[in-house]
Amino acid sequence: MTDAAQTGPAHGVGGRPQLAPPKLETGVLGWMHHNLFSSWANGVTTIVLIVATVSFLSSFLDWAVVRATWTAASGAECRGGGACWALIHEKYRYIFFGSFPYEQQWRPLFACLAMIAMLLISSDRRTWNWRLLAIWTVGSFITFLLMFGQLHFPFVLFLIIALVGGGGGMAIRSRVAESGELNAYRIAAAIGLVGVVLRLTGILPPFGITIAPFSYVETGSWGGLPVTLILATYGLAFAFPFGILLALGRRSNLPLIKGLSVGFIELIRGVPLISLLIMASVMLPLFLPSGSNIDKFLRAQVAVILFAGAYIAEIVRGGLQSLPKGQFEAADAMALNYVQKTALIILPQALRVVIPPLINTFIGFFKDTSLVLIIGIFDFLNTANSALVDPAWAGFPAEVYLFAALVYFIFCFSMSRYSKYLEIELNKGTRR
Amino acid sequence: MAAAARDLSNTPSVIELRVVNKWYGQFHVLSDINLDVKEGEKIVICGPSGSGKSTLIRCINRLEEHQAGDIVVHGVTLSNDVKNIEAIRREVGMVFQSFNLFPHLTILENLTLAPIWVKKMPKKDAEEIGMALLERVRIPEQANKYPGQLSGGQQQRVAIARALAMRPKIMLFDEPTSALDPEMVKEVLDVMIELAGEGMTMLVVTHEMGFARAVADRVIFMDRGEIVEQNQPELFFANPQNERTKLFLGQILHH
């Protein structure tokens, strides 16, 4: 045994001195040695790629920053050889907000901020309960009040909310709630039902609440980033539960529900989104009673919801299929009913598994909203595109598209990082 | 220690199977099953794979549907009526071969889920019951971990505690130790033996004959969908009557 009073490097079990690892294996040098220069071929490739990247970046930065023109009075002045960011400086109001009345453009700005705030707050897991409904109701109210300027709430809307809320509450909380709470749901549903019937039969006159703080701006004048955000946010917010219901319906044992779900999914997936938008815009008015006019923007929104819902349904169905049968059996054996089993056991596990393809779909649809150009709605990409039409500023497509790409990248990359965060957060207990 | 032969003739029946038949398509998987389980009785069901023993106990809590015959649990006849099925499932707890714990919930949440949502118990009471059960299966310190962090034997003990959380009158075990490493089999069997000692009615599908000798009132041998032979454990192992029983025991008791 070695003498305990020895100085020098720490001693291991056998008494041999413990040496430090070789310098070339650890730290930055070690990483470079292993990853970049581990063999001759790798070393040469590394050098070639570094040279190529540096030269590309330097010429790009030269064009984009060094020789760029940042302000100019017209396109002619801007041909200094570098990027013409003056075009963006000149046109950014139109690119972001389209043909919304110029002096009122602070409204769509704040509407965008409200929606972004709503999304950021919703991303925190601590809000994933009833608070979510409150946040979205308030956020949506602010957004649409700003965009429209004037909102009219027919009384029927509140009656329908009472009916749906009461009915839903009765169905979901029937096992768990006290009788007082259940009675509240029953009363709400009853009032809602009676009121809707009275209104439909014409006995109750139409009246409602109007809130009109600003001037009215119809949806035809909306454009730019708010349009993209509204179509994507509300499209996916409604498509997500709709897709889940479709997926559950497709797995149902009841032939009618299963048939309807399968039929809907296959029909919607079988046609391009453009054709759905055109059908919604052109054909739907033919089927409706003449005179009634459903807003074009609403039609586009519904088309996006239906389309995204079908795709989300198939992703969720994949997640449902991946669960071992034992999970369903254990839930059944504990006397959980279908709603409890699905909400507490099945969906939490199924959705966790399919976070990557779901966020993938969300990112794709965020950009697919540009297709609404086909029915004359100008979302962000289309307003950017229109900025090129001005003859005084002709000839700078790269700057406009790079700028649009940058904005899209900010949103899509954020979604992608959030997806990563969600995967880690929600799978804390399992070894993934 | 072998269980002393008990006279259960005066205790009420809690499960009755009368001429129960089941087919998977054309395949006749349960054939004229007649079984009477008394309150507090412990029955071990054994047999070769494919004999229908798992199917039999899964029919009792409607995880499988029988096509002919009657199954009556605590006076409630098992049918397609959802109310009957749920009433029976509240009284009957089940432990599975692959544990089937819910991986996205902690151990304590696994235990309290059913009492809270099915019995409308307040969360605090459910958690107290849950912790008491974890003490009983001797792993109270694991309450806030996730199932993925526990060993197989611990997971199965949690599964037993989870089934007990609903205070069932009957416990069904579907090969509870078959998926466990040998050193963990004992800890689970010990819990089951304790449970048996407290008077629970148990139907256990297993290959653990030591457990059968220690605890069972009756051992049932099934083969190809039929109950071939049933007897008290000492008589069953010492003096099997049927040829098929003898063949099976010869295979299973010699390793």
CSV table of N, CA and C in Angstrom, one decimal, chain A residues 36-37 40-54:
chain,number,residue,atom,x,y,z
A,36,LEU,N,-13.6,17.8,-36.8
A,36,LEU,CA,-13.3,18.5,-38.0
A,36,LEU,C,-12.1,17.9,-38.8
A,37,PHE,N,-11.2,17.3,-38.0
A,37,PHE,CA,-9.9,16.9,-38.6
A,37,PHE,C,-9.6,15.5,-38.2
A,40,TRP,N,-7.6,12.6,-42.9
A,40,TRP,CA,-7.2,13.5,-43.9
A,40,TRP,C,-8.3,14.0,-44.8
A,41,ALA,N,-9.2,13.1,-45.2
A,41,ALA,CA,-10.4,13.5,-46.0
A,41,ALA,C,-11.2,14.5,-45.3
A,42,ASN,N,-11.5,14.2,-44.0
A,42,ASN,CA,-12.3,15.2,-43.2
A,42,ASN,C,-11.6,16.5,-43.1
A,43,GLY,N,-10.3,16.4,-42.9
A,43,GLY,CA,-9.6,17.7,-42.7
A,43,GLY,C,-9.7,18.6,-43.9
A,44,VAL,N,-9.4,17.9,-45.1
A,44,VAL,CA,-9.5,18.7,-46.4
A,44,VAL,C,-10.9,19.3,-46.6
A,45,THR,N,-11.9,18.4,-46.3
A,45,THR,CA,-13.3,18.8,-46.5
A,45,THR,C,-13.6,20.0,-45.6
A,46,THR,N,-13.1,19.9,-44.4
A,46,THR,CA,-13.4,21.0,-43.5
A,46,THR,C,-12.8,22.3,-44.0
A,47,ILE,N,-11.5,22.2,-44.5
A,47,ILE,CA,-10.9,23.5,-44.9
A,47,ILE,C,-11.6,24.0,-46.2
A,48,VAL,N,-12.0,23.1,-47.1
A,48,VAL,CA,-12.7,23.6,-48.3
A,48,VAL,C,-14.0,24.3,-47.9
A,49,LEU,N,-14.8,23.6,-47.0
A,49,LEU,CA,-16.1,24.2,-46.6
A,49,LEU,C,-15.9,25.5,-45.9
A,50,ILE,N,-14.9,25.6,-45.0
A,50,ILE,CA,-14.7,26.9,-44.3
A,50,ILE,C,-14.4,28.0,-45.3
A,51,VAL,N,-13.5,27.7,-46.3
A,51,VAL,CA,-13.2,28.7,-47.3
A,51,VAL,C,-14.4,29.1,-48.1
A,52,ALA,N,-15.2,28.1,-48.5
A,52,ALA,CA,-16.4,28.4,-49.3
A,52,ALA,C,-17.4,29.3,-48.5
A,53,THR,N,-17.6,28.9,-47.2
A,53,THR,CA,-18.6,29.6,-46.4
A,53,THR,C,-18.1,31.0,-46.2
A,54,VAL,N,-16.8,31.2,-45.9
A,54,VAL,CA,-16.3,32.5,-45.6
A,54,VAL,C,-16.5,33.4,-46.8
